[in-house]
């Protein structure tokens, strides 16, 4: 048995999925949280026309990397950036921001917040959600096949 303090490993299929509230248009596949490491990381899945609830963080940097889909990243009233597969944006603390799905299919972002600012607690306190067949197909397609 290997004992490596702080090591976190797993498979997305074993991770919890939640929404922050039942009416939200995005859900979170929680990969790790502040009880494991000093940050949180999740796959955020936006329905067509969906968006993050407008928010800002006091201390946290928030990193979004687009895995699939397209949308718009807005930071304050000064900055807008179209996003698509391969796009990333790092939003510094104290900046109001929105991620909006402007595409014709779901938007999938790998998102990390450092530090967590108890955001993972808010996710876990929300209603349980599920990955459907479309989500599973997208996430499994990102796993390299064994040759």
PDB file of C-alpha atoms in Angstrom:
ATOM      1  CA  UNK A   1       0.000   0.000   0.000  1.00  0.00           C
ATOM      2  CA  UNK A   2       1.290   3.443  -0.965  1.00  0.00           C
ATOM      3  CA  UNK A   3       0.935   6.270   1.544  1.00  0.00           C
ATOM      4  CA  UNK A   4       1.340   9.681  -0.080  1.00  0.00           C
ATOM      5  CA  UNK A   5      -0.047  12.467   2.158  1.00  0.00           C
ATOM      6  CA  UNK A   6      -2.392  14.777   0.257  1.00  0.00           C
ATOM      7  CA  UNK A   7      -2.774  12.474  -2.749  1.00  0.00           C
ATOM      8  CA  UNK A   8      -6.275  12.602  -4.278  1.00  0.00           C
ATOM      9  CA  UNK A   9      -7.148  10.289  -7.182  1.00  0.00           C
ATOM     10  CA  UNK A  10     -10.287   8.785  -8.645  1.00  0.00           C
ATOM     11  CA  UNK A  11     -12.608   8.549 -11.605  1.00  0.00           C
ATOM     12  CA  UNK A  12     -15.290  11.063 -12.551  1.00  0.00           C
ATOM     13  CA  UNK A  13     -17.934   8.324 -12.488  1.00  0.00           C
ATOM     14  CA  UNK A  14     -17.461   8.056  -8.713  1.00  0.00           C
ATOM     15  CA  UNK A  15     -17.796  11.795  -8.019  1.00  0.00           C
ATOM     16  CA  UNK A  16     -20.911  13.580  -6.729  1.00  0.00           C
ATOM     17  CA  UNK A  17     -23.023  15.766  -9.026  1.00  0.00           C
ATOM     18  CA  UNK A  18     -25.058  18.689  -7.677  1.00  0.00           C
ATOM     19  CA  UNK A  19     -26.726  21.914  -8.649  1.00  0.00           C
ATOM     20  CA  UNK A  20     -26.477  24.914  -6.333  1.00  0.00           C
ATOM     21  CA  UNK A  21     -30.258  25.352  -6.553  1.00  0.00           C
ATOM     22  CA  UNK A  22     -32.979  23.352  -8.285  1.00  0.00           C
ATOM     23  CA  UNK A  23     -33.655  26.147 -10.779  1.00  0.00           C
ATOM     24  CA  UNK A  24     -30.029  26.559 -11.943  1.00  0.00           C
ATOM     25  CA  UNK A  25     -29.134  25.854 -15.572  1.00  0.00           C
ATOM     26  CA  UNK A  26     -25.759  24.342 -14.718  1.00  0.00           C
ATOM     27  CA  UNK A  27     -24.596  21.376 -12.678  1.00  0.00           C
ATOM     28  CA  UNK A  28     -21.285  20.516 -11.051  1.00  0.00           C
ATOM     29  CA  UNK A  29     -19.368  17.235 -11.201  1.00  0.00           C
ATOM     30  CA  UNK A  30     -17.245  17.708  -8.063  1.00  0.00           C
ATOM     31  CA  UNK A  31     -13.769  16.217  -8.611  1.00  0.00           C
ATOM     32  CA  UNK A  32     -12.204  17.419  -5.353  1.00  0.00           C
ATOM     33  CA  UNK A  33     -13.047  19.841  -2.576  1.00  0.00           C
ATOM     34  CA  UNK A  34     -11.604  21.823   0.312  1.00  0.00           C
ATOM     35  CA  UNK A  35     -11.761  18.861   2.685  1.00  0.00           C
ATOM     36  CA  UNK A  36      -9.146  17.148   0.490  1.00  0.00           C
ATOM     37  CA  UNK A  37      -7.034  20.047  -0.842  1.00  0.00           C
ATOM     38  CA  UNK A  38      -6.979  23.865  -0.451  1.00  0.00           C
ATOM     39  CA  UNK A  39      -8.965  24.381  -3.661  1.00  0.00           C
ATOM     40  CA  UNK A  40     -11.936  22.903  -5.488  1.00  0.00           C
ATOM     41  CA  UNK A  41     -12.102  21.487  -8.989  1.00  0.00           C
ATOM     42  CA  UNK A  42     -15.163  20.393 -10.931  1.00  0.00           C
ATOM     43  CA  UNK A  43     -16.619  19.932 -14.381  1.00  0.00           C
ATOM     44  CA  UNK A  44     -19.348  22.510 -14.801  1.00  0.00           C
ATOM     45  CA  UNK A  45     -22.041  21.518 -17.293  1.00  0.00           C
ATOM     46  CA  UNK A  46     -24.249  24.257 -18.737  1.00  0.00           C
ATOM     47  CA  UNK A  47     -27.542  23.544 -20.459  1.00  0.00           C
ATOM     48  CA  UNK A  48     -28.222  25.278 -23.800  1.00  0.00           C
ATOM     49  CA  UNK A  49     -28.835  28.925 -22.865  1.00  0.00           C
ATOM     50  CA  UNK A  50     -27.535  28.219 -19.354  1.00  0.00           C
ATOM     51  CA  UNK A  51     -25.181  30.365 -17.335  1.00  0.00           C
ATOM     52  CA  UNK A  52     -23.424  30.660 -14.032  1.00  0.00           C
ATOM     53  CA  UNK A  53     -25.289  32.654 -11.449  1.00  0.00           C
ATOM     54  CA  UNK A  54     -23.524  36.057 -11.590  1.00  0.00           C
ATOM     55  CA  UNK A  55     -20.893  36.092  -8.862  1.00  0.00           C
ATOM     56  CA  UNK A  56     -17.492  37.237  -7.667  1.00  0.00           C
ATOM     57  CA  UNK A  57     -14.998  35.869  -5.161  1.00  0.00           C
ATOM     58  CA  UNK A  58     -13.206  37.674  -2.352  1.00  0.00           C
ATOM     59  CA  UNK A  59      -9.924  35.713  -2.423  1.00  0.00           C
ATOM     60  CA  UNK A  60     -10.279  33.033  -5.075  1.00  0.00           C
ATOM     61  CA  UNK A  61      -8.914  32.901  -8.566  1.00  0.00           C
ATOM     62  CA  UNK A  62     -11.317  30.979 -10.791  1.00  0.00           C
ATOM     63  CA  UNK A  63      -9.980  29.099 -13.797  1.00  0.00           C
ATOM     64  CA  UNK A  64     -12.281  27.907 -16.580  1.00  0.00           C
ATOM     65  CA  UNK A  65     -11.047  25.589 -19.363  1.00  0.00           C
ATOM     66  CA  UNK A  66     -13.593  24.751 -22.067  1.00  0.00           C
ATOM     67  CA  UNK A  67     -13.726  21.014 -22.734  1.00  0.00           C
ATOM     68  CA  UNK A  68     -16.600  21.168 -25.227  1.00  0.00           C
ATOM     69  CA  UNK A  69     -19.137  23.684 -26.491  1.00  0.00           C
ATOM     70  CA  UNK A  70     -19.124  27.425 -26.901  1.00  0.00           C
ATOM     71  CA  UNK A  71     -20.147  30.433 -24.921  1.00  0.00           C
ATOM     72  CA  UNK A  72     -19.275  33.855 -23.644  1.00  0.00           C
ATOM     73  CA  UNK A  73     -17.135  34.816 -20.657  1.00  0.00           C
ATOM     74  CA  UNK A  74     -17.926  38.225 -19.147  1.00  0.00           C
ATOM     75  CA  UNK A  75     -15.835  39.943 -16.492  1.00  0.00           C
ATOM     76  CA  UNK A  76     -17.372  43.089 -15.074  1.00  0.00           C
ATOM     77  CA  UNK A  77     -18.710  45.492 -17.679  1.00  0.00           C
ATOM     78  CA  UNK A  78     -15.274  45.883 -19.285  1.00  0.00           C
ATOM     79  CA  UNK A  79     -14.465  42.488 -20.781  1.00  0.00           C
ATOM     80  CA  UNK A  80     -16.224  39.878 -22.935  1.00  0.00           C
ATOM     81  CA  UNK A  81     -14.584  36.917 -24.631  1.00  0.00           C
ATOM     82  CA  UNK A  82     -16.164  34.279 -26.858  1.00  0.00           C
ATOM     83  CA  UNK A  83     -15.111  30.844 -25.586  1.00  0.00           C
ATOM     84  CA  UNK A  84     -14.985  27.457 -27.301  1.00  0.00           C
ATOM     85  CA  UNK A  85     -13.223  24.132 -26.910  1.00  0.00           C
ATOM     86  CA  UNK A  86      -9.655  24.853 -25.803  1.00  0.00           C
ATOM     87  CA  UNK A  87     -10.365  28.376 -24.522  1.00  0.00           C
ATOM     88  CA  UNK A  88      -9.435  29.285 -20.971  1.00  0.00           C
ATOM     89  CA  UNK A  89      -9.894  32.271 -18.711  1.00  0.00           C
ATOM     90  CA  UNK A  90      -8.551  32.949 -15.223  1.00  0.00           C
ATOM     91  CA  UNK A  91     -10.629  35.454 -13.281  1.00  0.00           C
ATOM     92  CA  UNK A  92      -8.840  37.194 -10.410  1.00  0.00           C
ATOM     93  CA  UNK A  93     -10.529  37.827  -7.046  1.00  0.00           C
ATOM     94  CA  UNK A  94     -12.923  40.751  -6.741  1.00  0.00           C
ATOM     95  CA  UNK A  95     -14.234  40.590 -10.307  1.00  0.00           C
ATOM     96  CA  UNK A  96     -17.900  40.031 -11.054  1.00  0.00           C
ATOM     97  CA  UNK A  97     -18.178  37.383 -13.782  1.00  0.00           C
ATOM     98  CA  UNK A  98     -20.536  35.260 -15.838  1.00  0.00           C
ATOM     99  CA  UNK A  99     -20.060  32.258 -18.095  1.00  0.00           C
ATOM    100  CA  UNK A 100     -22.925  31.914 -20.582  1.00  0.00           C
ATOM    101  CA  UNK A 101     -23.637  29.026 -22.936  1.00  0.00           C
ATOM    102  CA  UNK A 102     -24.353  30.639 -26.313  1.00  0.00           C
ATOM    103  CA  UNK A 103     -24.032  27.416 -28.312  1.00  0.00           C
ATOM    104  CA  UNK A 104     -26.548  24.928 -29.638  1.00  0.00           C
ATOM    105  CA  UNK A 105     -25.352  22.137 -27.319  1.00  0.00           C
ATOM    106  CA  UNK A 106     -24.205  21.856 -23.707  1.00  0.00           C
ATOM    107  CA  UNK A 107     -21.080  23.677 -22.571  1.00  0.00           C
ATOM    108  CA  UNK A 108     -18.541  21.710 -20.491  1.00  0.00           C
ATOM    109  CA  UNK A 109     -15.854  23.546 -18.483  1.00  0.00           C
ATOM    110  CA  UNK A 110     -13.182  22.195 -16.193  1.00  0.00           C
ATOM    111  CA  UNK A 111     -13.231  24.773 -13.407  1.00  0.00           C
ATOM    112  CA  UNK A 112     -10.851  25.265 -10.483  1.00  0.00           C
ATOM    113  CA  UNK A 113     -11.111  27.782  -7.627  1.00  0.00           C
ATOM    114  CA  UNK A 114      -8.048  28.593  -5.509  1.00  0.00           C
ATOM    115  CA  UNK A 115      -8.678  28.902  -2.585  1.00  0.00           C
ATOM    116  CA  UNK A 116     -12.032  27.156  -2.313  1.00  0.00           C
ATOM    117  CA  UNK A 117     -13.794  29.908  -0.271  1.00  0.00           C
ATOM    118  CA  UNK A 118     -16.226  27.172   0.858  1.00  0.00           C
ATOM    119  CA  UNK A 119     -17.648  27.027  -2.686  1.00  0.00           C
ATOM    120  CA  UNK A 120     -17.538  23.219  -2.616  1.00  0.00           C
ATOM    121  CA  UNK A 121     -19.682  23.301   0.545  1.00  0.00           C
ATOM    122  CA  UNK A 122     -22.277  25.353  -1.341  1.00  0.00           C
ATOM    123  CA  UNK A 123     -22.221  22.852  -4.221  1.00  0.00           C
ATOM    124  CA  UNK A 124     -22.610  19.846  -1.895  1.00  0.00           C
ATOM    125  CA  UNK A 125     -25.478  21.562  -0.027  1.00  0.00           C
ATOM    126  CA  UNK A 126     -27.475  21.873  -3.263  1.00  0.00           C
ATOM    127  CA  UNK A 127     -29.794  19.283  -4.763  1.00  0.00           C
ATOM    128  CA  UNK A 128     -28.290  16.102  -6.167  1.00  0.00           C
ATOM    129  CA  UNK A 129     -28.153  15.987  -9.957  1.00  0.00           C
ATOM    130  CA  UNK A 130     -27.148  13.243 -12.387  1.00  0.00           C
ATOM    131  CA  UNK A 131     -24.964  12.821 -15.403  1.00  0.00           C
ATOM    132  CA  UNK A 132     -27.102  11.701 -18.336  1.00  0.00           C
ATOM    133  CA  UNK A 133     -26.066   9.728 -21.426  1.00  0.00           C
ATOM    134  CA  UNK A 134     -24.914  12.894 -23.241  1.00  0.00           C
ATOM    135  CA  UNK A 135     -22.705  13.928 -20.300  1.00  0.00           C
ATOM    136  CA  UNK A 136     -21.224  10.450 -19.983  1.00  0.00           C
ATOM    137  CA  UNK A 137     -20.480  10.308 -23.726  1.00  0.00           C
ATOM    138  CA  UNK A 138     -18.698  13.681 -23.648  1.00  0.00           C
ATOM    139  CA  UNK A 139     -16.666  12.875 -20.529  1.00  0.00           C
ATOM    140  CA  UNK A 140     -15.737   9.358 -21.669  1.00  0.00           C
ATOM    141  CA  UNK A 141     -14.663  10.676 -25.089  1.00  0.00           C
ATOM    142  CA  UNK A 142     -11.926  12.633 -23.311  1.00  0.00           C
ATOM    143  CA  UNK A 143     -10.367   9.477 -21.902  1.00  0.00           C
ATOM    144  CA  UNK A 144      -7.651   8.154 -24.223  1.00  0.00           C
ATOM    145  CA  UNK A 145      -8.306   4.622 -25.409  1.00  0.00           C
ATOM    146  CA  UNK A 146      -5.724   1.964 -24.656  1.00  0.00           C
ATOM    147  CA  UNK A 147      -3.728   0.975 -27.743  1.00  0.00           C
TER     148      UNK A 147
END
